[in-house]
Amino acid sequence: MIKGTGIDLVRIERIRRAIDLQDGAFRRRTFSEKECAYAEEGRDPAVRYAGMYAVKEAVFKAVAHGTRHGNFDYRIVETGHHADGSPYVEVRPALQKLLAEAGIRQLHISITDEGDYAAAIAVAED
């Protein structure tokens, strides 16, 4: 059964500016080392960062209503990629705790980008 859904749309240029400012502070407080390595391998890292940022927002929207937490550290939602390039969420202990509290056993995500925007959707399932 679906327990929650979330969607987010991000302007790529906004993420590009955030990454370029503050000597990498935005990157460090938002993305894991694995996510940064993946983004930096791309032709335009800002596109990948924007997609992964959208995943974090979409997962928050799909999960948060089922927990007592009004917000959470974005780094607990880590986007990974299968060999075929399809994305998934790495479920580590901090995220697992929130998922368990919300009665969620599985997350499904999809990321896309077109022109100036990146978007992601998350579906939370029991």
mmCIF file of C-alpha atoms in Angstrom:
data_model
loop_
_atom_site.group_PDB
_atom_site.id
_atom_site.type_symbol
_atom_site.label_atom_id
_atom_site.label_comp_id
_atom_site.label_asym_id
_atom_site.label_seq_id
_atom_site.Cartn_x
_atom_site.Cartn_y
_atom_site.Cartn_z
ATOM 1 C CA MET A 1 0.000 0.000 0.000
ATOM 2 C CA ILE A 2 1.228 3.507 -0.777
ATOM 3 C CA LYS A 3 1.937 5.457 2.425
ATOM 4 C CA GLY A 4 3.081 8.704 0.833
ATOM 5 C CA THR A 5 4.192 10.440 -2.327
ATOM 6 C CA GLY A 6 6.418 13.418 -2.909
ATOM 7 C CA ILE A 7 7.510 15.439 -5.905
ATOM 8 C CA ASP A 8 9.942 18.304 -6.289
ATOM 9 C CA LEU A 9 11.043 20.607 -9.103
ATOM 10 C CA VAL A 10 14.376 22.432 -8.904
ATOM 11 C CA ARG A 11 15.812 25.175 -11.075
ATOM 12 C CA ILE A 12 19.279 23.888 -12.018
ATOM 13 C CA GLU A 13 20.814 27.366 -12.035
ATOM 14 C CA ARG A 14 19.757 27.887 -8.409
ATOM 15 C CA ILE A 15 21.678 24.759 -7.391
ATOM 16 C CA ARG A 16 24.648 25.756 -9.574
ATOM 17 C CA ARG A 17 24.880 29.104 -7.734
ATOM 18 C CA ALA A 18 24.543 27.447 -4.330
ATOM 19 C CA ILE A 19 27.339 25.007 -5.162
ATOM 20 C CA ASP A 20 29.632 27.808 -6.338
ATOM 21 C CA LEU A 21 29.078 29.970 -3.242
ATOM 22 C CA GLN A 22 30.308 29.612 0.314
ATOM 23 C CA ASP A 23 33.426 27.563 -0.456
ATOM 24 C CA GLY A 24 31.437 24.320 -0.826
ATOM 25 C CA ALA A 25 29.399 24.682 2.374
ATOM 26 C CA PHE A 26 26.095 23.928 0.616
ATOM 27 C CA ARG A 27 27.572 20.775 -0.893
ATOM 28 C CA ARG A 28 28.949 19.576 2.454
ATOM 29 C CA ARG A 29 25.725 20.131 4.398
ATOM 30 C CA THR A 30 23.434 18.717 1.702
ATOM 31 C CA PHE A 31 25.167 15.867 -0.135
ATOM 32 C CA SER A 32 27.123 12.776 0.886
ATOM 33 C CA GLU A 33 30.643 12.175 -0.401
ATOM 34 C CA LYS A 34 29.265 9.449 -2.676
ATOM 35 C CA GLU A 35 26.702 11.852 -4.167
ATOM 36 C CA CYS A 36 29.372 14.504 -4.732
ATOM 37 C CA ALA A 37 31.622 12.016 -6.504
ATOM 38 C CA TYR A 38 28.743 10.929 -8.758
ATOM 39 C CA ALA A 39 27.785 14.522 -9.595
ATOM 40 C CA GLU A 40 31.343 15.579 -10.352
ATOM 41 C CA GLU A 41 31.706 12.718 -12.867
ATOM 42 C CA GLY A 42 28.939 14.199 -15.018
ATOM 43 C CA ARG A 43 29.245 16.544 -17.966
ATOM 44 C CA ASP A 44 27.408 19.222 -15.974
ATOM 45 C CA PRO A 45 27.598 18.452 -12.242
ATOM 46 C CA ALA A 46 24.879 21.010 -11.416
ATOM 47 C CA VAL A 47 22.305 18.913 -13.305
ATOM 48 C CA ARG A 48 23.134 15.861 -11.203
ATOM 49 C CA TYR A 49 23.214 17.854 -7.964
ATOM 50 C CA ALA A 50 19.822 19.385 -8.801
ATOM 51 C CA GLY A 51 18.293 15.956 -9.456
ATOM 52 C CA MET A 52 19.628 14.558 -6.195
ATOM 53 C CA TYR A 53 18.447 17.650 -4.314
ATOM 54 C CA ALA A 54 14.974 17.111 -5.777
ATOM 55 C CA VAL A 55 15.095 13.488 -4.527
ATOM 56 C CA LYS A 56 15.832 14.684 -0.992
ATOM 57 C CA GLU A 57 12.851 17.065 -1.078
ATOM 58 C CA ALA A 58 10.545 14.468 -2.644
ATOM 59 C CA VAL A 59 11.501 11.810 -0.077
ATOM 60 C CA PHE A 60 10.944 14.302 2.748
ATOM 61 C CA LYS A 61 7.466 15.043 1.389
ATOM 62 C CA ALA A 62 6.655 11.339 1.033
ATOM 63 C CA VAL A 63 7.889 10.392 4.511
ATOM 64 C CA ALA A 64 7.691 13.330 6.933
ATOM 65 C CA HIS A 65 3.921 13.339 7.399
ATOM 66 C CA GLY A 66 4.193 9.887 8.974
ATOM 67 C CA THR A 67 6.796 10.928 11.559
ATOM 68 C CA ARG A 68 7.075 13.278 14.505
ATOM 69 C CA HIS A 69 9.882 15.159 12.785
ATOM 70 C CA GLY A 70 9.170 18.410 10.976
ATOM 71 C CA ASN A 71 12.483 18.309 9.128
ATOM 72 C CA PHE A 72 15.593 16.226 8.813
ATOM 73 C CA ASP A 73 19.188 16.385 7.720
ATOM 74 C CA TYR A 74 19.243 16.156 3.923
ATOM 75 C CA ARG A 75 22.334 13.951 4.025
ATOM 76 C CA ILE A 76 20.338 11.023 5.402
ATOM 77 C CA VAL A 77 18.653 10.723 1.990
ATOM 78 C CA GLU A 78 21.456 9.496 -0.238
ATOM 79 C CA THR A 79 20.785 8.841 -3.907
ATOM 80 C CA GLY A 80 22.617 5.874 -5.396
ATOM 81 C CA HIS A 81 22.560 4.569 -8.949
ATOM 82 C CA HIS A 82 22.314 1.017 -10.248
ATOM 83 C CA ALA A 83 24.640 -0.155 -13.028
ATOM 84 C CA ASP A 84 21.958 0.752 -15.587
ATOM 85 C CA GLY A 85 21.838 4.324 -14.233
ATOM 86 C CA SER A 86 18.472 4.031 -12.497
ATOM 87 C CA PRO A 87 18.360 5.815 -9.131
ATOM 88 C CA TYR A 88 17.553 4.439 -5.706
ATOM 89 C CA VAL A 89 17.739 5.692 -2.134
ATOM 90 C CA GLU A 90 20.473 4.241 0.089
ATOM 91 C CA VAL A 91 18.666 3.344 3.303
ATOM 92 C CA ARG A 92 21.137 3.899 6.114
ATOM 93 C CA PRO A 93 20.306 3.731 9.877
ATOM 94 C CA ALA A 94 19.148 7.362 10.316
ATOM 95 C CA LEU A 95 16.733 7.131 7.399
ATOM 96 C CA GLN A 96 15.673 3.604 8.373
ATOM 97 C CA LYS A 97 14.583 4.941 11.765
ATOM 98 C CA LEU A 98 12.291 7.529 10.128
ATOM 99 C CA LEU A 99 10.933 4.992 7.659
ATOM 100 C CA ALA A 100 10.149 2.532 10.451
ATOM 101 C CA GLU A 101 8.390 5.267 12.443
ATOM 102 C CA ALA A 102 6.239 6.065 9.396
ATOM 103 C CA GLY A 103 5.538 2.387 8.633
ATOM 104 C CA ILE A 104 7.420 2.567 5.332
ATOM 105 C CA ARG A 105 9.367 -0.439 4.079
ATOM 106 C CA GLN A 106 10.294 0.681 0.588
ATOM 107 C CA LEU A 107 10.995 3.871 -1.343
ATOM 108 C CA HIS A 108 10.767 4.217 -5.113
ATOM 109 C CA ILE A 109 12.248 7.252 -6.845
ATOM 110 C CA SER A 110 12.614 8.656 -10.321
ATOM 111 C CA ILE A 111 14.650 11.667 -11.480
ATOM 112 C CA THR A 112 14.413 13.651 -14.690
ATOM 113 C CA ASP A 113 15.775 16.870 -16.100
ATOM 114 C CA GLU A 114 14.830 19.049 -19.029
ATOM 115 C CA GLY A 115 16.167 22.449 -19.929
ATOM 116 C CA ASP A 116 16.448 24.606 -16.827
ATOM 117 C CA TYR A 117 14.850 22.144 -14.407
ATOM 118 C CA ALA A 118 15.392 18.846 -12.623
ATOM 119 C CA ALA A 119 12.557 16.963 -10.959
ATOM 120 C CA ALA A 120 12.125 13.899 -8.785
ATOM 121 C CA ILE A 121 9.267 11.848 -7.470
ATOM 122 C CA ALA A 122 9.251 9.520 -4.471
ATOM 123 C CA VAL A 123 6.691 6.877 -3.588
ATOM 124 C CA ALA A 124 6.718 5.408 -0.078
ATOM 125 C CA GLU A 125 5.280 1.926 0.362
ATOM 126 C CA ASP A 126 4.525 -0.229 3.404
#
